[in-house]
CSV table of C-alpha atoms in Angstrom, one decimal:
chain,number,residue,atom,x,y,z
A,1,MET,CA,-29.3,9.7,24.9
A,2,THR,CA,-30.3,7.6,21.7
A,3,ALA,CA,-33.4,9.8,21.3
A,4,GLY,CA,-31.2,12.9,21.7
A,5,PHE,CA,-29.1,11.9,18.7
A,6,ASP,CA,-32.2,10.8,16.7
A,7,SER,CA,-33.3,14.2,17.3
A,8,MET,CA,-30.0,15.7,15.8
A,9,LEU,CA,-30.7,13.8,12.6
A,10,ASN,CA,-34.2,15.6,12.5
A,11,GLY,CA,-35.7,13.1,10.1
A,12,CYS,CA,-32.5,12.8,7.6
A,13,ARG,CA,-30.5,9.6,7.6
A,14,LEU,CA,-27.2,11.3,6.4
A,15,LEU,CA,-24.3,11.9,8.7
A,16,PRO,CA,-21.8,14.1,6.9
A,17,VAL,CA,-18.3,13.3,8.5
A,18,LEU,CA,-15.9,16.2,7.9
A,19,THR,CA,-12.2,16.6,8.3
A,20,VAL,CA,-11.7,20.4,8.0
A,21,PRO,CA,-8.3,22.0,7.3
A,22,SER,CA,-8.9,25.5,8.1
A,23,GLU,CA,-11.6,27.5,10.2
A,24,ALA,CA,-12.0,29.8,7.2
A,25,MET,CA,-13.6,27.0,5.5
A,26,ALA,CA,-16.1,26.4,8.1
A,27,GLY,CA,-18.6,29.1,7.3
A,28,PRO,CA,-18.9,28.3,3.6
A,29,LEU,CA,-19.0,24.6,4.4
A,30,ALA,CA,-22.0,25.0,6.6
A,31,ASP,CA,-23.6,27.1,4.1
A,32,ALA,CA,-23.2,24.3,1.4
A,33,LEU,CA,-24.3,21.6,3.7
A,34,ALA,CA,-27.4,23.3,4.8
A,35,ALA,CA,-28.3,24.4,1.2
A,36,GLY,CA,-27.9,20.9,0.3
A,37,GLY,CA,-30.3,19.6,2.9
A,38,ALA,CA,-28.3,18.2,5.5
A,39,ARG,CA,-29.4,18.4,9.2
A,40,CYS,CA,-26.4,17.8,11.2
A,41,ALA,CA,-22.6,17.0,10.6
A,42,GLU,CA,-19.8,15.8,12.5
A,43,VAL,CA,-16.5,17.6,12.9
A,44,THR,CA,-13.7,15.2,13.2
A,45,PHE,CA,-11.2,15.9,15.8
A,46,ARG,CA,-8.1,15.3,13.6
A,47,THR,CA,-6.6,18.9,12.8
A,48,PRO,CA,-5.4,21.3,15.0
A,49,GLY,CA,-8.2,23.8,14.5
A,50,ALA,CA,-11.0,21.3,14.7
A,51,GLU,CA,-12.5,23.0,18.1
A,52,ARG,CA,-12.4,26.5,16.3
A,53,VAL,CA,-14.1,24.9,13.2
A,54,LEU,CA,-16.7,23.2,15.4
A,55,LYS,CA,-17.4,26.4,17.2
A,56,ALA,CA,-17.7,28.4,13.8
A,57,MET,CA,-20.0,25.7,12.3
A,58,ALA,CA,-22.1,25.4,15.5
A,59,ALA,CA,-22.8,29.3,15.5
A,60,HIS,CA,-24.0,29.0,11.7
A,61,GLY,CA,-27.3,27.8,13.3
A,62,GLY,CA,-28.5,25.7,10.2
A,63,LEU,CA,-26.9,22.6,11.3
A,64,ALA,CA,-26.8,20.4,14.6
A,65,VAL,CA,-22.9,20.1,14.8
A,66,GLY,CA,-21.3,17.3,16.9
A,67,ALA,CA,-17.7,16.1,17.3
A,68,GLY,CA,-16.0,13.2,15.8
A,69,THR,CA,-13.0,11.0,16.9
A,70,VAL,CA,-13.5,11.8,20.3
A,71,LEU,CA,-11.2,9.5,22.1
A,72,THR,CA,-10.9,10.9,25.7
A,73,PRO,CA,-13.1,12.5,28.6
A,74,GLU,CA,-10.9,15.7,28.0
A,75,GLN,CA,-11.7,16.0,24.4
A,76,VAL,CA,-15.5,15.6,25.5
A,77,GLU,CA,-15.4,18.7,27.6
A,78,ARG,CA,-13.6,20.8,24.7
A,79,ALA,CA,-15.9,19.5,22.3
A,80,VAL,CA,-19.0,20.6,24.2
A,81,ALA,CA,-17.5,23.8,25.3
A,82,ALA,CA,-17.0,24.5,21.6
A,83,GLY,CA,-20.7,23.8,20.9
A,84,ALA,CA,-20.7,20.3,20.2
A,85,ARG,CA,-24.4,18.8,20.4
A,86,PHE,CA,-23.4,15.3,20.3
A,87,VAL,CA,-20.1,13.3,20.3
A,88,VAL,CA,-18.9,10.3,18.1
A,89,SER,CA,-16.1,8.0,19.1
A,90,PRO,CA,-14.4,5.4,16.6
A,91,GLY,CA,-14.4,2.8,19.5
A,92,PHE,CA,-16.2,2.2,22.8
A,93,ASP,CA,-14.7,3.9,25.8
A,94,GLU,CA,-16.7,3.9,29.0
A,95,GLU,CA,-15.0,7.0,30.4
A,96,VAL,CA,-16.2,8.8,27.1
A,97,VAL,CA,-19.7,7.7,27.6
A,98,VAL,CA,-19.7,8.6,31.3
A,99,LYS,CA,-18.3,12.2,30.5
A,100,CYS,CA,-21.2,12.7,27.8
A,101,ARG,CA,-23.6,11.7,30.3
A,102,GLU,CA,-22.5,14.0,32.8
A,103,LEU,CA,-22.7,16.9,30.3
A,104,GLY,CA,-25.8,15.9,28.8
A,105,VAL,CA,-24.9,15.1,25.1
A,106,PRO,CA,-25.8,12.2,23.1
A,107,VAL,CA,-22.9,9.8,22.2
A,108,VAL,CA,-22.6,7.3,19.5
A,109,PRO,CA,-19.6,5.2,20.4
A,110,GLY,CA,-17.9,2.8,17.7
A,111,ILE,CA,-18.0,-0.8,17.6
A,112,ALA,CA,-16.6,-3.5,15.6
A,113,THR,CA,-17.4,-6.8,17.5
A,114,ALA,CA,-20.1,-8.2,19.4
A,115,THR,CA,-18.1,-7.9,22.7
A,116,GLU,CA,-18.2,-4.2,22.2
A,117,LEU,CA,-21.8,-4.4,21.4
A,118,MET,CA,-22.4,-6.2,24.7
A,119,ARG,CA,-20.3,-3.5,26.6
A,120,ALA,CA,-22.3,-0.8,24.7
A,121,LEU,CA,-25.6,-2.4,25.9
A,122,LYS,CA,-24.4,-2.8,29.4
A,123,ALA,CA,-23.7,1.0,29.3
A,124,GLY,CA,-27.3,1.7,28.4
A,125,ILE,CA,-26.0,2.6,24.6
A,126,THR,CA,-28.6,1.5,22.0
A,127,THR,CA,-27.1,3.4,18.9
A,128,VAL,CA,-23.5,2.7,17.9
A,129,LYS,CA,-21.3,3.4,15.0
A,130,LEU,CA,-20.2,0.5,13.1
A,131,PHE,CA,-16.5,1.4,12.1
A,132,PRO,CA,-14.8,1.1,9.8
A,133,ALA,CA,-17.8,-0.6,8.1
A,134,GLU,CA,-16.7,-1.4,4.7
A,135,PRO,CA,-13.0,-2.5,5.7
A,136,LEU,CA,-15.0,-4.8,8.4
A,137,GLY,CA,-17.1,-6.6,5.8
A,138,GLY,CA,-20.0,-4.0,5.2
A,139,LEU,CA,-23.5,-5.1,5.1
A,140,ARG,CA,-22.8,-8.8,5.7
A,141,THR,CA,-21.1,-7.8,8.9
A,142,LEU,CA,-23.4,-5.5,9.9
A,143,ARG,CA,-26.6,-8.0,9.6
A,144,ALA,CA,-24.6,-10.5,11.4
A,145,LEU,CA,-23.8,-8.2,14.3
A,146,ALA,CA,-27.2,-6.9,14.3
A,147,ALA,CA,-29.0,-10.4,14.3
A,148,PRO,CA,-28.7,-11.1,18.1
A,149,PHE,CA,-29.1,-7.5,19.1
A,150,PRO,CA,-32.3,-6.7,17.6
A,151,GLY,CA,-32.8,-3.5,19.8
A,152,MET,CA,-29.6,-2.0,18.6
A,153,ARG,CA,-29.4,0.9,16.0
A,154,PHE,CA,-26.4,1.5,13.6
A,155,VAL,CA,-24.7,4.3,12.0
A,156,PRO,CA,-22.3,2.5,9.6
A,157,THR,CA,-19.2,4.9,8.6
A,158,GLY,CA,-16.1,4.0,6.9
A,159,GLY,CA,-15.5,3.5,3.3
A,160,ILE,CA,-19.1,4.1,2.5
A,161,ASP,CA,-19.8,6.3,-0.8
A,162,ALA,CA,-23.0,7.4,-2.7
A,163,SER,CA,-23.0,4.1,-4.4
A,164,ARG,CA,-23.2,1.9,-1.2
A,165,MET,CA,-25.5,4.2,0.8
A,166,ALA,CA,-28.8,2.9,-0.4
A,167,GLY,CA,-27.8,-0.7,0.5
A,168,TYR,CA,-27.2,0.1,4.0
A,169,LEU,CA,-30.0,2.4,4.7
A,170,ALA,CA,-32.5,-0.4,3.2
A,171,ASP,CA,-31.3,-2.3,6.6
A,172,PRO,CA,-33.9,-1.9,9.5
A,173,ALA,CA,-31.1,-1.9,11.8
A,174,VAL,CA,-29.5,1.1,10.3
A,175,LEU,CA,-30.5,4.5,11.6
A,176,ALA,CA,-28.2,6.8,9.4
A,177,VAL,CA,-24.9,6.4,7.2
A,178,GLY,CA,-22.0,8.3,7.9
A,179,GLY,CA,-19.5,9.4,5.3
A,180,SER,CA,-17.3,11.9,3.9
A,181,TRP,CA,-17.9,11.6,0.2
A,182,MET,CA,-19.8,14.7,-0.2
A,183,ALA,CA,-17.2,17.2,1.4
A,184,THR,CA,-13.9,15.6,1.3
A,185,THR,CA,-10.8,17.6,1.9
A,186,ASP,CA,-10.0,17.8,-1.6
A,187,HIS,CA,-13.2,19.7,-2.2
A,188,LEU,CA,-12.4,22.1,0.6
A,189,ARG,CA,-8.9,22.9,-0.5
A,190,ARG,CA,-10.3,23.6,-3.9
A,191,GLY,CA,-13.1,25.8,-2.5
A,192,ASP,CA,-15.6,23.6,-4.4
A,193,TYR,CA,-18.6,24.6,-2.3
A,194,ASP,CA,-21.1,24.4,-5.0
A,195,GLU,CA,-19.9,20.7,-5.6
A,196,ILE,CA,-20.4,20.2,-2.0
A,197,ARG,CA,-23.8,21.5,-2.1
A,198,ARG,CA,-24.8,19.3,-4.9
A,199,LEU,CA,-23.5,16.2,-3.7
A,200,THR,CA,-25.1,16.8,-0.2
A,201,ALA,CA,-28.3,17.4,-1.8
A,202,ASP,CA,-28.1,14.1,-3.9
A,203,ALA,CA,-27.4,12.1,-0.9
A,204,VAL,CA,-30.1,13.7,1.3
A,205,GLU,CA,-32.6,12.8,-1.6
A,206,ARG,CA,-31.4,9.3,-1.8
A,207,SER,CA,-31.6,8.9,2.0
A,208,MET,CA,-35.0,9.8,2.1
A,209,THR,CA,-36.1,7.1,-0.6
């Protein structure tokens, strides 16, 4: 399961986290992200049209597209049916993990405490999302949690921007950084896909240094 998510990143340590208001934005957004060098993207299940957006972006072919903010096994089924190649949750839910395993998709559950990390390990999970990373204390919290769990890899997400990304990526426990700064809902509503491409290219370059 972890190796599966690693392959979605395809060497890139950036996970764009997308909340897309309209299905019409999906194609141009996928074009902009791919042109900027992104290899994968997470479409959050926070909007009524999220499944249609995910399906359209998955059909683009230039990105490995997953579903985020997945809270229930039923959402896992809908996401996979729409073309999700991985699943991300804000917290740890055993039923979500089990359903992902049944359907053969990598899952990255969210954690905020050592107790949740232990539950994740018990379930055979070795890559987790630290969420919300910055409100929880940022790098100091990540390092404190990582110390007793040397085999765990983290995808910190929440409150991270371009200025903070490098600090997280310098930590050996961090597999990738999740963030929305390169493709915000404001960018999308303005149709500013050139800026999305530029910010993505900048973030991808920073993630590989």
